[in-house]
PDB file of N, CA and C and ligand atoms in Angstrom:
ATOM      1  N   GLN A   1     164.630-102.880-115.728  1.00 63.00           N
ATOM      2  CA  GLN A   1     165.445-104.025-115.780  1.00 63.00           C
ATOM      3  C   GLN A   1     166.791-104.185-116.246  1.00 63.00           C
ATOM      4  N   GLY A   2     167.700-104.680-115.614  1.00 68.00           N
ATOM      5  CA  GLY A   2     169.053-104.833-115.946  1.00 68.00           C
ATOM      6  C   GLY A   2     169.214-105.930-116.908  1.00 68.00           C
ATOM      7  N   PRO A   3     170.536-106.018-117.698  1.00 66.00           N
ATOM      8  CA  PRO A   3     170.757-107.092-118.581  1.00 66.00           C
ATOM      9  C   PRO A   3     170.610-108.438-117.787  1.00 66.00           C
ATOM     10  N   GLU A   4     171.029-108.605-116.786  1.00 67.00           N
ATOM     11  CA  GLU A   4     170.924-109.938-116.163  1.00 67.00           C
ATOM     12  C   GLU A   4     169.611-110.372-115.829  1.00 67.00           C
ATOM     13  N   GLU A   5     168.707-109.595-115.559  1.00 71.00           N
ATOM     14  CA  GLU A   5     167.189-109.850-115.410  1.00 71.00           C
ATOM     15  C   GLU A   5     166.691-110.264-116.793  1.00 71.00           C
ATOM     16  N   LEU A   6     167.169-109.548-117.697  1.00 67.00           N
ATOM     17  CA  LEU A   6     166.647-109.801-119.047  1.00 67.00           C
ATOM     18  C   LEU A   6     167.095-111.379-119.641  1.00 67.00           C
ATOM     19  N   LEU A   7     168.422-111.395-119.323  1.00 67.00           N
ATOM     20  CA  LEU A   7     169.116-112.901-119.608  1.00 67.00           C
ATOM     21  C   LEU A   7     168.168-113.998-118.999  1.00 67.00           C
ATOM     22  N   GLY A   8     167.897-113.639-117.873  1.00 68.00           N
ATOM     23  CA  GLY A   8     167.185-114.655-117.037  1.00 68.00           C
ATOM     24  C   GLY A   8     165.864-115.082-117.755  1.00 68.00           C
ATOM     25  N   LEU A   9     165.328-114.244-118.669  1.00 75.00           N
ATOM     26  CA  LEU A   9     164.217-114.651-119.194  1.00 75.00           C
ATOM     27  C   LEU A   9     164.446-115.690-120.273  1.00 75.00           C
ATOM     28  N   ASN A  10     165.619-115.752-120.790  1.00 84.00           N
ATOM     29  CA  ASN A  10     165.883-116.757-121.940  1.00 84.00           C
ATOM     30  C   ASN A  10     165.647-118.112-121.529  1.00 84.00           C
ATOM     31  N   LYS A  11     165.441-118.936-122.203  1.00 90.00           N
ATOM     32  CA  LYS A  11     165.219-120.574-122.026  1.00 90.00           C
ATOM     33  C   LYS A  11     166.404-121.038-122.745  1.00 90.00           C
ATOM     34  N   PHE A  12     167.008-121.913-121.876  1.00 91.00           N
ATOM     35  CA  PHE A  12     168.116-122.889-122.646  1.00 91.00           C
ATOM     36  C   PHE A  12     167.495-124.276-122.605  1.00 91.00           C
ATOM     37  N   SER A  13     167.915-124.894-123.685  1.00 94.00           N
ATOM     38  CA  SER A  13     167.661-126.509-123.972  1.00 94.00           C
ATOM     39  C   SER A  13     168.970-126.989-124.187  1.00 94.00           C
ATOM     40  N   VAL A  14     169.628-127.468-123.007  1.00 95.00           N
ATOM     41  CA  VAL A  14     171.052-127.937-123.100  1.00 95.00           C
ATOM     42  C   VAL A  14     171.170-129.339-123.802  1.00 95.00           C
ATOM     43  N   ASP A  15     171.970-129.443-124.750  1.00 96.00           N
ATOM     44  CA  ASP A  15     172.369-130.619-125.215  1.00 96.00           C
ATOM     45  C   ASP A  15     173.340-131.329-124.615  1.00 96.00           C
ATOM     46  N   GLU A  16     172.998-132.208-123.694  1.00 95.00           N
ATOM     47  CA  GLU A  16     174.088-132.857-122.909  1.00 95.00           C
ATOM     48  C   GLU A  16     174.954-133.767-123.344  1.00 95.00           C
ATOM     49  N   GLU A  17     174.663-134.425-124.704  1.00 94.00           N
ATOM     50  CA  GLU A  17     175.438-135.224-125.455  1.00 94.00           C
ATOM     51  C   GLU A  17     176.438-134.700-126.199  1.00 94.00           C
ATOM     52  N   LYS A  18     176.249-133.537-126.899  1.00 95.00           N
ATOM     53  CA  LYS A  18     177.044-132.884-127.917  1.00 95.00           C
ATOM     54  C   LYS A  18     177.325-131.449-127.571  1.00 95.00           C
ATOM     55  N   ALA A  19     178.675-131.169-127.296  1.00 97.00           N
ATOM     56  CA  ALA A  19     179.016-129.883-127.098  1.00 97.00           C
ATOM     57  C   ALA A  19     179.213-129.050-128.548  1.00 97.00           C
ATOM     58  N   HIS A  20     178.425-127.882-128.606  1.00 98.00           N
ATOM     59  CA  HIS A  20     178.527-127.185-129.857  1.00 98.00           C
ATOM     60  C   HIS A  20     179.723-126.387-129.891  1.00 98.00           C
ATOM     61  N   ILE A  21     180.321-126.170-128.756  1.00 98.00           N
ATOM     62  CA  ILE A  21     181.608-125.379-128.785  1.00 98.00           C
ATOM     63  C   ILE A  21     182.609-126.282-128.090  1.00 98.00           C
ATOM     64  N   VAL A  22     183.833-126.408-128.574  1.00 98.00           N
ATOM     65  CA  VAL A  22     184.891-127.412-128.069  1.00 98.00           C
ATOM     66  C   VAL A  22     186.164-126.339-127.930  1.00 98.00           C
ATOM     67  N   ILE A  23     186.888-126.440-126.933  1.00 98.00           N
ATOM     68  CA  ILE A  23     188.195-125.666-126.951  1.00 98.00           C
ATOM     69  C   ILE A  23     189.325-126.696-126.580  1.00 98.00           C
ATOM     70  N   ASP A  24     190.394-126.344-127.155  1.00 97.00           N
ATOM     71  CA  ASP A  24     191.660-127.013-126.876  1.00 97.00           C
ATOM     72  C   ASP A  24     192.517-126.663-125.706  1.00 97.00           C
ATOM     73  N   LYS A  25     192.405-127.370-124.691  1.00 94.00           N
ATOM     74  CA  LYS A  25     193.125-126.731-123.323  1.00 94.00           C
ATOM     75  C   LYS A  25     194.443-126.571-123.431  1.00 94.00           C
ATOM     76  N   VAL A  26     195.296-127.452-124.187  1.00 95.00           N
ATOM     77  CA  VAL A  26     196.541-127.101-124.507  1.00 95.00           C
ATOM     78  C   VAL A  26     197.079-125.885-125.024  1.00 95.00           C
ATOM     79  N   ILE A  27     196.117-125.453-126.202  1.00 97.00           N
ATOM     80  CA  ILE A  27     196.279-124.225-126.905  1.00 97.00           C
ATOM     81  C   ILE A  27     196.035-123.087-125.940  1.00 97.00           C
ATOM     82  N   CYS A  28     194.899-123.215-125.154  1.00 97.00           N
ATOM     83  CA  CYS A  28     194.417-122.300-124.240  1.00 97.00           C
ATOM     84  C   CYS A  28     195.355-121.933-123.268  1.00 97.00           C
ATOM     85  N   ALA A  29     196.049-122.931-122.831  1.00 95.00           N
ATOM     86  CA  ALA A  29     197.143-122.836-121.579  1.00 95.00           C
ATOM     87  C   ALA A  29     198.365-121.943-122.195  1.00 95.00           C
ATOM     88  N   LYS A  30     198.490-122.017-123.442  1.00 95.00           N
ATOM     89  CA  LYS A  30     199.562-121.240-123.948  1.00 95.00           C
ATOM     90  C   LYS A  30     199.245-119.840-124.338  1.00 95.00           C
ATOM     91  N   CYS A  31     198.055-119.599-124.336  1.00 96.00           N
ATOM     92  CA  CYS A  31     197.424-118.279-124.769  1.00 96.00           C
ATOM     93  C   CYS A  31     197.668-117.311-123.829  1.00 96.00           C
ATOM     94  N   GLN A  32     198.405-115.972-124.092  1.00 95.00           N
ATOM     95  CA  GLN A  32     198.616-115.014-123.301  1.00 95.00           C
ATOM     96  C   GLN A  32     197.308-114.162-122.963  1.00 95.00           C
ATOM     97  N   ASP A  33     196.868-113.689-123.945  1.00 94.00           N
ATOM     98  CA  ASP A  33     195.627-112.742-123.761  1.00 94.00           C
ATOM     99  C   ASP A  33     194.460-113.280-123.024  1.00 94.00           C
ATOM    100  N   LYS A  34     193.965-114.597-123.444  1.00 97.00           N
ATOM    101  CA  LYS A  34     192.767-115.218-123.106  1.00 97.00           C
ATOM    102  C   LYS A  34     191.459-114.315-123.147  1.00 97.00           C
ATOM    103  N   PRO A  35     191.338-113.825-124.376  1.00 97.00           N
ATOM    104  CA  PRO A  35     190.177-112.737-124.504  1.00 97.00           C
ATOM    105  C   PRO A  35     188.676-113.445-124.283  1.00 97.00           C
ATOM    106  N   CYS A  36     188.744-114.654-124.341  1.00 98.00           N
ATOM    107  CA  CYS A  36     187.534-115.373-124.010  1.00 98.00           C
ATOM    108  C   CYS A  36     187.121-114.807-122.532  1.00 98.00           C
ATOM    109  N   LEU A  37     187.877-114.875-121.613  1.00 98.00           N
ATOM    110  CA  LEU A  37     187.741-114.550-120.274  1.00 98.00           C
ATOM    111  C   LEU A  37     186.894-113.317-120.109  1.00 98.00           C
ATOM    112  N   VAL A  38     187.051-112.460-120.955  1.00 97.00           N
ATOM    113  CA  VAL A  38     186.207-111.009-120.813  1.00 97.00           C
ATOM    114  C   VAL A  38     185.222-110.774-121.789  1.00 97.00           C
ATOM    115  N   VAL A  39     185.294-111.479-123.048  1.00 98.00           N
ATOM    116  CA  VAL A  39     184.312-111.076-123.986  1.00 98.00           C
ATOM    117  C   VAL A  39     182.938-111.942-124.006  1.00 98.00           C
ATOM    118  N   CYS A  40     183.063-113.074-123.508  1.00 98.00           N
ATOM    119  CA  CYS A  40     181.794-113.915-123.404  1.00 98.00           C
ATOM    120  C   CYS A  40     180.715-113.053-122.566  1.00 98.00           C
ATOM    121  N   PRO A  41     179.652-112.650-123.199  1.00 96.00           N
ATOM    122  CA  PRO A  41     178.501-112.138-122.372  1.00 96.00           C
ATOM    123  C   PRO A  41     178.057-112.863-121.296  1.00 96.00           C
ATOM    124  N   ALA A  42     178.154-114.134-121.532  1.00 96.00           N
ATOM    125  CA  ALA A  42     177.544-115.199-120.429  1.00 96.00           C
ATOM    126  C   ALA A  42     178.699-115.687-119.367  1.00 96.00           C
ATOM    127  N   VAL A  43     179.701-115.208-119.789  1.00 97.00           N
ATOM    128  CA  VAL A  43     180.928-115.540-118.736  1.00 97.00           C
ATOM    129  C   VAL A  43     181.156-117.036-118.728  1.00 97.00           C
ATOM    130  N   LEU A  44     181.255-117.686-119.775  1.00 97.00           N
ATOM    131  CA  LEU A  44     181.242-119.115-119.817  1.00 97.00           C
ATOM    132  C   LEU A  44     182.498-119.489-119.540  1.00 97.00           C
ATOM    133  N   TYR A  45     183.541-118.694-119.955  1.00 98.00           N
ATOM    134  CA  TYR A  45     184.989-118.950-119.730  1.00 98.00           C
ATOM    135  C   TYR A  45     185.521-118.640-118.555  1.00 98.00           C
ATOM    136  N   THR A  46     186.006-119.430-117.702  1.00 97.00           N
ATOM    137  CA  THR A  46     186.534-118.942-116.467  1.00 97.00           C
ATOM    138  C   THR A  46     187.907-119.707-116.132  1.00 97.00           C
ATOM    139  N   LEU A  47     188.635-118.873-115.454  1.00 95.00           N
ATOM    140  CA  LEU A  47     189.926-119.544-115.110  1.00 95.00           C
ATOM    141  C   LEU A  47     189.894-120.247-113.632  1.00 95.00           C
ATOM    142  N   LYS A  48     190.540-121.332-113.683  1.00 92.00           N
ATOM    143  CA  LYS A  48     190.567-122.139-112.448  1.00 92.00           C
ATOM    144  C   LYS A  48     192.139-122.829-112.490  1.00 92.00           C
ATOM    145  N   ASP A  49     192.771-122.482-111.378  1.00 91.00           N
ATOM    146  CA  ASP A  49     194.164-122.843-111.265  1.00 91.00           C
ATOM    147  C   ASP A  49     195.019-122.537-112.428  1.00 91.00           C
ATOM    148  N   GLY A  50     194.788-121.477-113.149  1.00 87.00           N
ATOM    149  CA  GLY A  50     195.536-120.984-114.396  1.00 87.00           C
ATOM    150  C   GLY A  50     194.963-121.734-115.578  1.00 87.00           C
ATOM    151  N   GLU A  51     194.072-122.549-115.427  1.00 93.00           N
ATOM    152  CA  GLU A  51     193.393-123.440-116.558  1.00 93.00           C
ATOM    153  C   GLU A  51     192.016-122.937-117.002  1.00 93.00           C
ATOM    154  N   ILE A  52     191.919-122.697-118.349  1.00 95.00           N
ATOM    155  CA  ILE A  52     190.788-122.203-118.920  1.00 95.00           C
ATOM    156  C   ILE A  52     189.466-123.383-118.625  1.00 95.00           C
ATOM    157  N   ASN A  53     188.393-123.014-118.025  1.00 95.00           N
ATOM    158  CA  ASN A  53     187.259-123.820-118.030  1.00 95.00           C
ATOM    159  C   ASN A  53     186.167-123.264-118.868  1.00 95.00           C
ATOM    160  N   PHE A  54     185.525-124.070-119.533  1.00 97.00           N
ATOM    161  CA  PHE A  54     184.425-123.706-120.247  1.00 97.00           C
ATOM    162  C   PHE A  54     183.265-124.673-120.193  1.00 97.00           C
ATOM    163  N   ASP A  55     182.043-123.903-120.169  1.00 96.00           N
ATOM    164  CA  ASP A  55     180.986-124.472-120.001  1.00 96.00           C
ATOM    165  C   ASP A  55     179.898-124.185-121.133  1.00 96.00           C
ATOM    166  N   TYR A  56     179.584-125.078-122.080  1.00 97.00           N
ATOM    167  CA  TYR A  56     178.763-124.456-123.259  1.00 97.00           C
ATOM    168  C   TYR A  56     177.181-124.190-122.750  1.00 97.00           C
ATOM    169  N   ALA A  57     176.847-124.819-121.716  1.00 95.00           N
ATOM    170  CA  ALA A  57     175.586-124.468-121.256  1.00 95.00           C
ATOM    171  C   ALA A  57     175.296-123.107-120.932  1.00 95.00           C
ATOM    172  N   GLY A  58     174.371-122.583-121.573  1.00 94.00           N
ATOM    173  CA  GLY A  58     174.020-121.003-121.282  1.00 94.00           C
ATOM    174  C   GLY A  58     174.658-120.152-122.415  1.00 94.00           C
ATOM    175  N   CYS A  59     175.154-120.906-123.344  1.00 97.00           N
ATOM    176  CA  CYS A  59     175.629-120.046-124.381  1.00 97.00           C
ATOM    177  C   CYS A  59     174.738-119.193-125.177  1.00 97.00           C
ATOM    178  N   LEU A  60     174.961-118.016-125.410  1.00 96.00           N
ATOM    179  CA  LEU A  60     173.843-117.307-126.188  1.00 96.00           C
ATOM    180  C   LEU A  60     174.083-117.208-127.611  1.00 96.00           C
ATOM    181  N   GLU A  61     175.241-117.992-128.106  1.00 97.00           N
ATOM    182  CA  GLU A  61     175.200-118.263-129.576  1.00 97.00           C
ATOM    183  C   GLU A  61     175.531-116.885-130.372  1.00 97.00           C
ATOM    184  N   CYS A  62     176.213-115.916-129.417  1.00 97.00           N
ATOM    185  CA  CYS A  62     176.613-114.638-130.131  1.00 97.00           C
ATOM    186  C   CYS A  62     177.784-114.729-130.964  1.00 97.00           C
ATOM    187  N   GLY A  63     178.623-115.722-130.790  1.00 98.00           N
ATOM    188  CA  GLY A  63     179.888-115.958-131.720  1.00 98.00           C
ATOM    189  C   GLY A  63     181.140-115.174-131.574  1.00 98.00           C
ATOM    190  N   THR A  64     180.970-114.408-130.347  1.00 98.00           N
ATOM    191  CA  THR A  64     182.139-113.392-130.002  1.00 98.00           C
ATOM    192  C   THR A  64     183.355-114.246-129.649  1.00 98.00           C
ATOM    193  N   CYS A  65     183.359-115.285-129.012  1.00 98.00           N
ATOM    194  CA  CYS A  65     184.368-116.009-128.697  1.00 98.00           C
ATOM    195  C   CYS A  65     185.172-116.479-129.908  1.00 98.00           C
ATOM    196  N   ARG A  66     184.383-116.981-130.821  1.00 98.00           N
ATOM    197  CA  ARG A  66     185.158-117.499-132.127  1.00 98.00           C
ATOM    198  C   ARG A  66     185.795-116.436-132.749  1.00 98.00           C
ATOM    199  N   VAL A  67     185.113-115.234-132.908  1.00 98.00           N
ATOM    200  CA  VAL A  67     185.899-114.022-133.458  1.00 98.00           C
ATOM    201  C   VAL A  67     187.089-113.686-132.821  1.00 98.00           C
ATOM    202  N   MET A  68     186.960-113.486-131.341  1.00 98.00           N
ATOM    203  CA  MET A  68     187.981-112.857-130.533  1.00 98.00           C
ATOM    204  C   MET A  68     189.196-114.026-130.307  1.00 98.00           C
ATOM    205  N   CYS A  69     189.156-115.373-130.400  1.00 97.00           N
ATOM    206  CA  CYS A  69     190.341-116.218-130.362  1.00 97.00           C
ATOM    207  C   CYS A  69     190.910-116.326-131.350  1.00 97.00           C
ATOM    208  N   LYS A  70     192.096-115.713-131.240  1.00 96.00           N
ATOM    209  CA  LYS A  70     193.101-115.677-132.213  1.00 96.00           C
ATOM    210  C   LYS A  70     194.153-116.808-132.439  1.00 96.00           C
ATOM    211  N   ASN A  71     194.134-117.764-131.610  1.00 96.00           N
ATOM    212  CA  ASN A  71     195.057-118.884-131.329  1.00 96.00           C
ATOM    213  C   ASN A  71     194.496-120.010-131.847  1.00 96.00           C
ATOM    214  N   LYS A  72     193.249-119.998-132.360  1.00 96.00           N
ATOM    215  CA  LYS A  72     192.635-121.564-132.887  1.00 96.00           C
ATOM    216  C   LYS A  72     192.322-122.374-131.626  1.00 96.00           C
ATOM    217  N   GLY A  73     192.179-121.623-130.403  1.00 97.00           N
ATOM    218  CA  GLY A  73     191.792-122.418-129.220  1.00 97.00           C
ATOM    219  C   GLY A  73     190.541-123.045-129.261  1.00 97.00           C
ATOM    220  N   ILE A  74     189.467-122.486-129.896  1.00 98.00           N
ATOM    221  CA  ILE A  74     188.368-122.990-130.202  1.00 98.00           C
ATOM    222  C   ILE A  74     188.249-123.920-131.525  1.00 98.00           C
ATOM    223  N   THR A  75     188.256-125.212-131.195  1.00 97.00           N
ATOM    224  CA  THR A  75     188.358-126.221-132.257  1.00 97.00           C
ATOM    225  C   THR A  75     187.054-126.477-132.911  1.00 97.00           C
ATOM    226  N   LYS A  76     186.117-126.140-132.311  1.00 98.00           N
ATOM    227  CA  LYS A  76     184.634-126.352-132.908  1.00 98.00           C
ATOM    228  C   LYS A  76     183.747-125.271-132.444  1.00 98.00           C
ATOM    229  N   TRP A  77     183.064-124.716-133.132  1.00 98.00           N
ATOM    230  CA  TRP A  77     182.054-123.986-133.027  1.00 98.00           C
ATOM    231  C   TRP A  77     180.855-123.948-134.049  1.00 98.00           C
ATOM    232  N   VAL A  78     179.747-124.367-133.651  1.00 98.00           N
ATOM    233  CA  VAL A  78     178.738-124.605-134.528  1.00 98.00           C
ATOM    234  C   VAL A  78     177.420-124.335-133.658  1.00 98.00           C
ATOM    235  N   TYR A  79     176.269-123.940-134.338  1.00 97.00           N
ATOM    236  CA  TYR A  79     175.202-123.678-133.585  1.00 97.00           C
ATOM    237  C   TYR A  79     174.598-124.850-132.987  1.00 97.00           C
ATOM    238  N   PRO A  80     173.877-124.929-131.786  1.00 97.00           N
ATOM    239  CA  PRO A  80     173.465-126.383-131.175  1.00 97.00           C
ATOM    240  C   PRO A  80     172.299-126.919-132.355  1.00 97.00           C
ATOM    241  N   ARG A  81     172.401-128.276-132.380  1.00 95.00           N
ATOM    242  CA  ARG A  81     171.708-128.962-133.151  1.00 95.00           C
ATOM    243  C   ARG A  81     170.157-128.890-132.842  1.00 95.00           C
ATOM    244  N   GLY A  82     169.321-129.137-133.762  1.00 92.00           N
ATOM    245  CA  GLY A  82     167.956-129.241-133.525  1.00 92.00           C
ATOM    246  C   GLY A  82     167.393-128.191-132.918  1.00 92.00           C
ATOM    247  N   THR A  83     166.553-128.613-131.758  1.00 93.00           N
ATOM    248  CA  THR A  83     165.806-127.857-130.891  1.00 93.00           C
ATOM    249  C   THR A  83     166.752-127.359-129.676  1.00 93.00           C
ATOM    250  N   PHE A  84     168.002-127.653-129.524  1.00 96.00           N
ATOM    251  CA  PHE A  84     168.634-127.370-128.501  1.00 96.00           C
ATOM    252  C   PHE A  84     169.226-125.660-128.726  1.00 96.00           C
ATOM    253  N   GLY A  85     169.626-125.330-127.537  1.00 96.00           N
ATOM    254  CA  GLY A  85     170.316-123.916-127.597  1.00 96.00           C
ATOM    255  C   GLY A  85     169.363-123.117-126.745  1.00 96.00           C
ATOM    256  N   ILE A  86     169.583-121.782-127.418  1.00 93.00           N
ATOM    257  CA  ILE A  86     168.735-120.723-126.532  1.00 93.00           C
ATOM    258  C   ILE A  86     167.524-120.378-127.374  1.00 93.00           C
ATOM    259  N   ALA A  87     166.525-120.047-126.552  1.00 91.00           N
ATOM    260  CA  ALA A  87     165.532-119.436-126.969  1.00 91.00           C
ATOM    261  C   ALA A  87     165.292-117.856-126.418  1.00 91.00           C
ATOM    262  N   PHE A  88     165.464-116.969-127.229  1.00 84.00           N
ATOM    263  CA  PHE A  88     165.742-115.767-126.675  1.00 84.00           C
ATOM    264  C   PHE A  88     164.044-115.229-126.523  1.00 84.00           C
ATOM    265  N   ARG A  89     163.916-114.500-125.352  1.00 79.00           N
ATOM    266  CA  ARG A  89     162.796-113.945-125.070  1.00 79.00           C
ATOM    267  C   ARG A  89     162.887-112.467-124.716  1.00 79.00           C
ATOM    268  N   TYR A  90     162.055-111.754-125.356  1.00 74.00           N
ATOM    269  CA  TYR A  90     162.165-110.407-125.285  1.00 74.00           C
ATOM    270  C   TYR A  90     161.087-109.778-124.580  1.00 74.00           C
ATOM    271  N   GLY A  91     161.317-108.546-123.812  1.00 63.00           N
ATOM    272  CA  GLY A  91     160.300-107.942-123.035  1.00 63.00           C
ATOM    273  C   GLY A  91     160.122-108.235-121.546  1.00 63.00           C
TER     274      GLY A  91
HETATM  275 FE1  SF4 B 101     180.047-116.938-124.879  1.00 55.07          FE
HETATM  276 FE2  SF4 B 101     179.065-115.988-127.094  1.00 55.07          FE
HETATM  277 FE3  SF4 B 101     181.057-117.624-127.093  1.00 55.07          FE
HETATM  278 FE4  SF4 B 101     178.644-118.290-126.520  1.00 55.07          FE
HETATM  279  S1  SF4 B 101     179.068-117.698-128.476  1.00 55.07           S
HETATM  280  S2  SF4 B 101     180.554-119.038-125.484  1.00 55.07           S
HETATM  281  S3  SF4 B 101     177.848-116.582-125.380  1.00 55.07           S
HETATM  282  S4  SF4 B 101     181.092-115.669-126.390  1.00 55.07           S
END
């Protein structure tokens, strides 16, 4: 089994009302490196017409983007509230 197949086993409960990660697109637009594009294992950061797009649904809650963003482009990073977020399944 490849990593994609294993990721597919995980279950997400998406909090449609409250984003647990919020980015500042103005800051992101000025960021030269945009490490988020390559470090997120779930590829939730994408570039569209030169602008960073981010979708918090599917987040693995690994925290990598928070660590790698050096320009404070991520203005909020918390774990999803209550029962929301990812439920990891192994095997
Ligand atoms: Fe991607 Fe991990 Fe950041 Fe979630 S916490 S958006 S999976 S890098």
